[in-house]
Amino acid sequence: MGPPTSPWVPCGSAWPTRTARPPSCAPSRAAAPRYGLGPPPPRSTSRGVTISSGESPVRCFIGIPVPVDEGAVRELKARIVDVTPGWRDEKWVPTPNLHVTLAFLGDVDDDRLDVVESAIDEAMSSSRQFTLVPTSIEPRPSASRASMLWMAYDDPDGGCSELASSLSVPLERAGFTFERRRFVPHLTLVRARKRRRGPRLDCTAAERARFGVSDPVVSLYSSRLSPGGASYTRLRSWESGGVPPARG
């Protein structure tokens, strides 16, 4: 299983890249309050990721976890496979990994995780609560040659798109660059080993209720690839709405 899907619809430009951060652009750790869910782990654990001296950077992204039970996922998979049986044995995203990507950061050095967290602190301090409503199952990039199926979401009041945009400001100031693309909130369900025809299905009322997201948590994830697929670790989480959660 590959890296998380970019939430931005391409406009013919290259994949987002990371450039060197000018020293003068470094945000101060004291400039923004922490809005994390509980205190961060000690630095010695690298936010839950063990990185020894000289080890490769960690691939990171910012996303909204979608808490859904296994039964709901099984029922959705059965409905998709009933229409297009060829997707049965493709690479389905494990239920605990289901998320809506807000920003893909690429490889991040361990000593820059604090910079990333400060940028998220800044964006989350002014964020507002919002709701995401599932609308359809869609083949991407096209129905005839789909490499994945995702669940598209409606962002009724624009809160999710607003958050994705506000995250890009401090992250770009910290040295990350992102292509200017139209943000499309979605949840990747399955990836194909080879491109194949994919279905487009409207979400049922049950799926809208089970996969919907209200007042979401935002998490900074690390992603590690292995022969068995991608393994995601939540390094730290924030509540939406700009209200510091209770600690202790």
Short mmCIF file of N, CA and C in Angstrom, two decimals, residues 19 35 41 51 56 58 69 71 87 92 100 111 115 128 130 168 173 183 214 223 226 236:
data_model
loop_
_atom_site.label_atom_id
_atom_site.label_comp_id
_atom_site.label_asym_id
_atom_site.label_seq_id
_atom_site.Cartn_x
_atom_site.Cartn_y
_atom_site.Cartn_z
N THR A 19 10.92 22.23 -0.10
CA THR A 19 12.14 22.98 -0.34
C THR A 19 12.78 23.35 0.97
N TYR A 35 -2.62 22.91 21.07
CA TYR A 35 -4.00 22.48 21.17
C TYR A 35 -4.07 20.97 20.97
N PRO A 41 4.60 13.09 23.45
CA PRO A 41 5.56 12.17 24.03
C PRO A 41 6.92 12.83 24.18
N ILE A 51 13.96 7.07 15.50
CA ILE A 51 14.86 7.42 14.40
C ILE A 51 16.27 7.53 14.95
N SER A 56 16.90 7.55 7.57
CA SER A 56 16.15 8.34 6.61
C SER A 56 15.04 9.11 7.30
N VAL A 58 11.25 10.64 8.02
CA VAL A 58 9.97 9.95 8.13
C VAL A 58 8.96 10.60 7.20
N ASP A 69 -16.60 1.28 12.26
CA ASP A 69 -16.42 -0.11 12.70
C ASP A 69 -16.21 -1.03 11.51
N GLY A 71 -17.64 -3.76 10.71
CA GLY A 71 -18.86 -4.22 10.06
C GLY A 71 -19.31 -3.29 8.95
N TRP A 87 -12.63 -6.04 -7.92
CA TRP A 87 -11.99 -5.28 -6.85
C TRP A 87 -11.85 -6.09 -5.55
N TRP A 92 -7.16 -3.27 -0.11
CA TRP A 92 -8.09 -2.48 0.68
C TRP A 92 -7.37 -1.86 1.88
N VAL A 100 -9.09 11.15 6.08
CA VAL A 100 -9.19 12.18 5.05
C VAL A 100 -7.91 13.01 5.11
N ASP A 111 14.25 16.36 13.37
CA ASP A 111 14.46 17.65 14.04
C ASP A 111 13.55 18.74 13.49
N VAL A 115 8.76 21.95 14.11
CA VAL A 115 8.37 23.02 13.19
C VAL A 115 7.00 22.71 12.60
N ARG A 128 -12.41 26.14 12.98
CA ARG A 128 -13.78 26.00 13.48
C ARG A 128 -14.27 24.58 13.26
N PHE A 130 -16.56 21.51 12.06
CA PHE A 130 -17.26 21.30 10.79
C PHE A 130 -17.69 19.85 10.67
N SER A 168 -1.80 25.36 5.00
CA SER A 168 -0.75 25.59 4.01
C SER A 168 0.05 26.86 4.30
N ARG A 173 5.43 28.77 5.09
CA ARG A 173 6.37 29.65 5.75
C ARG A 173 7.52 28.85 6.38
N PHE A 183 -9.11 21.61 -3.52
CA PHE A 183 -9.16 20.63 -2.45
C PHE A 183 -10.44 19.81 -2.55
N SER A 214 -18.06 14.44 12.25
CA SER A 214 -18.49 15.69 12.87
C SER A 214 -17.47 16.13 13.91
N SER A 223 4.18 7.62 8.15
CA SER A 223 3.85 6.50 7.30
C SER A 223 5.12 5.73 6.96
N SER A 226 6.23 -1.24 4.17
CA SER A 226 6.79 -2.56 4.41
C SER A 226 6.20 -3.50 3.37
N ARG A 236 0.66 12.95 16.90
CA ARG A 236 -0.01 13.89 17.80
C ARG A 236 -1.35 14.26 17.19
#
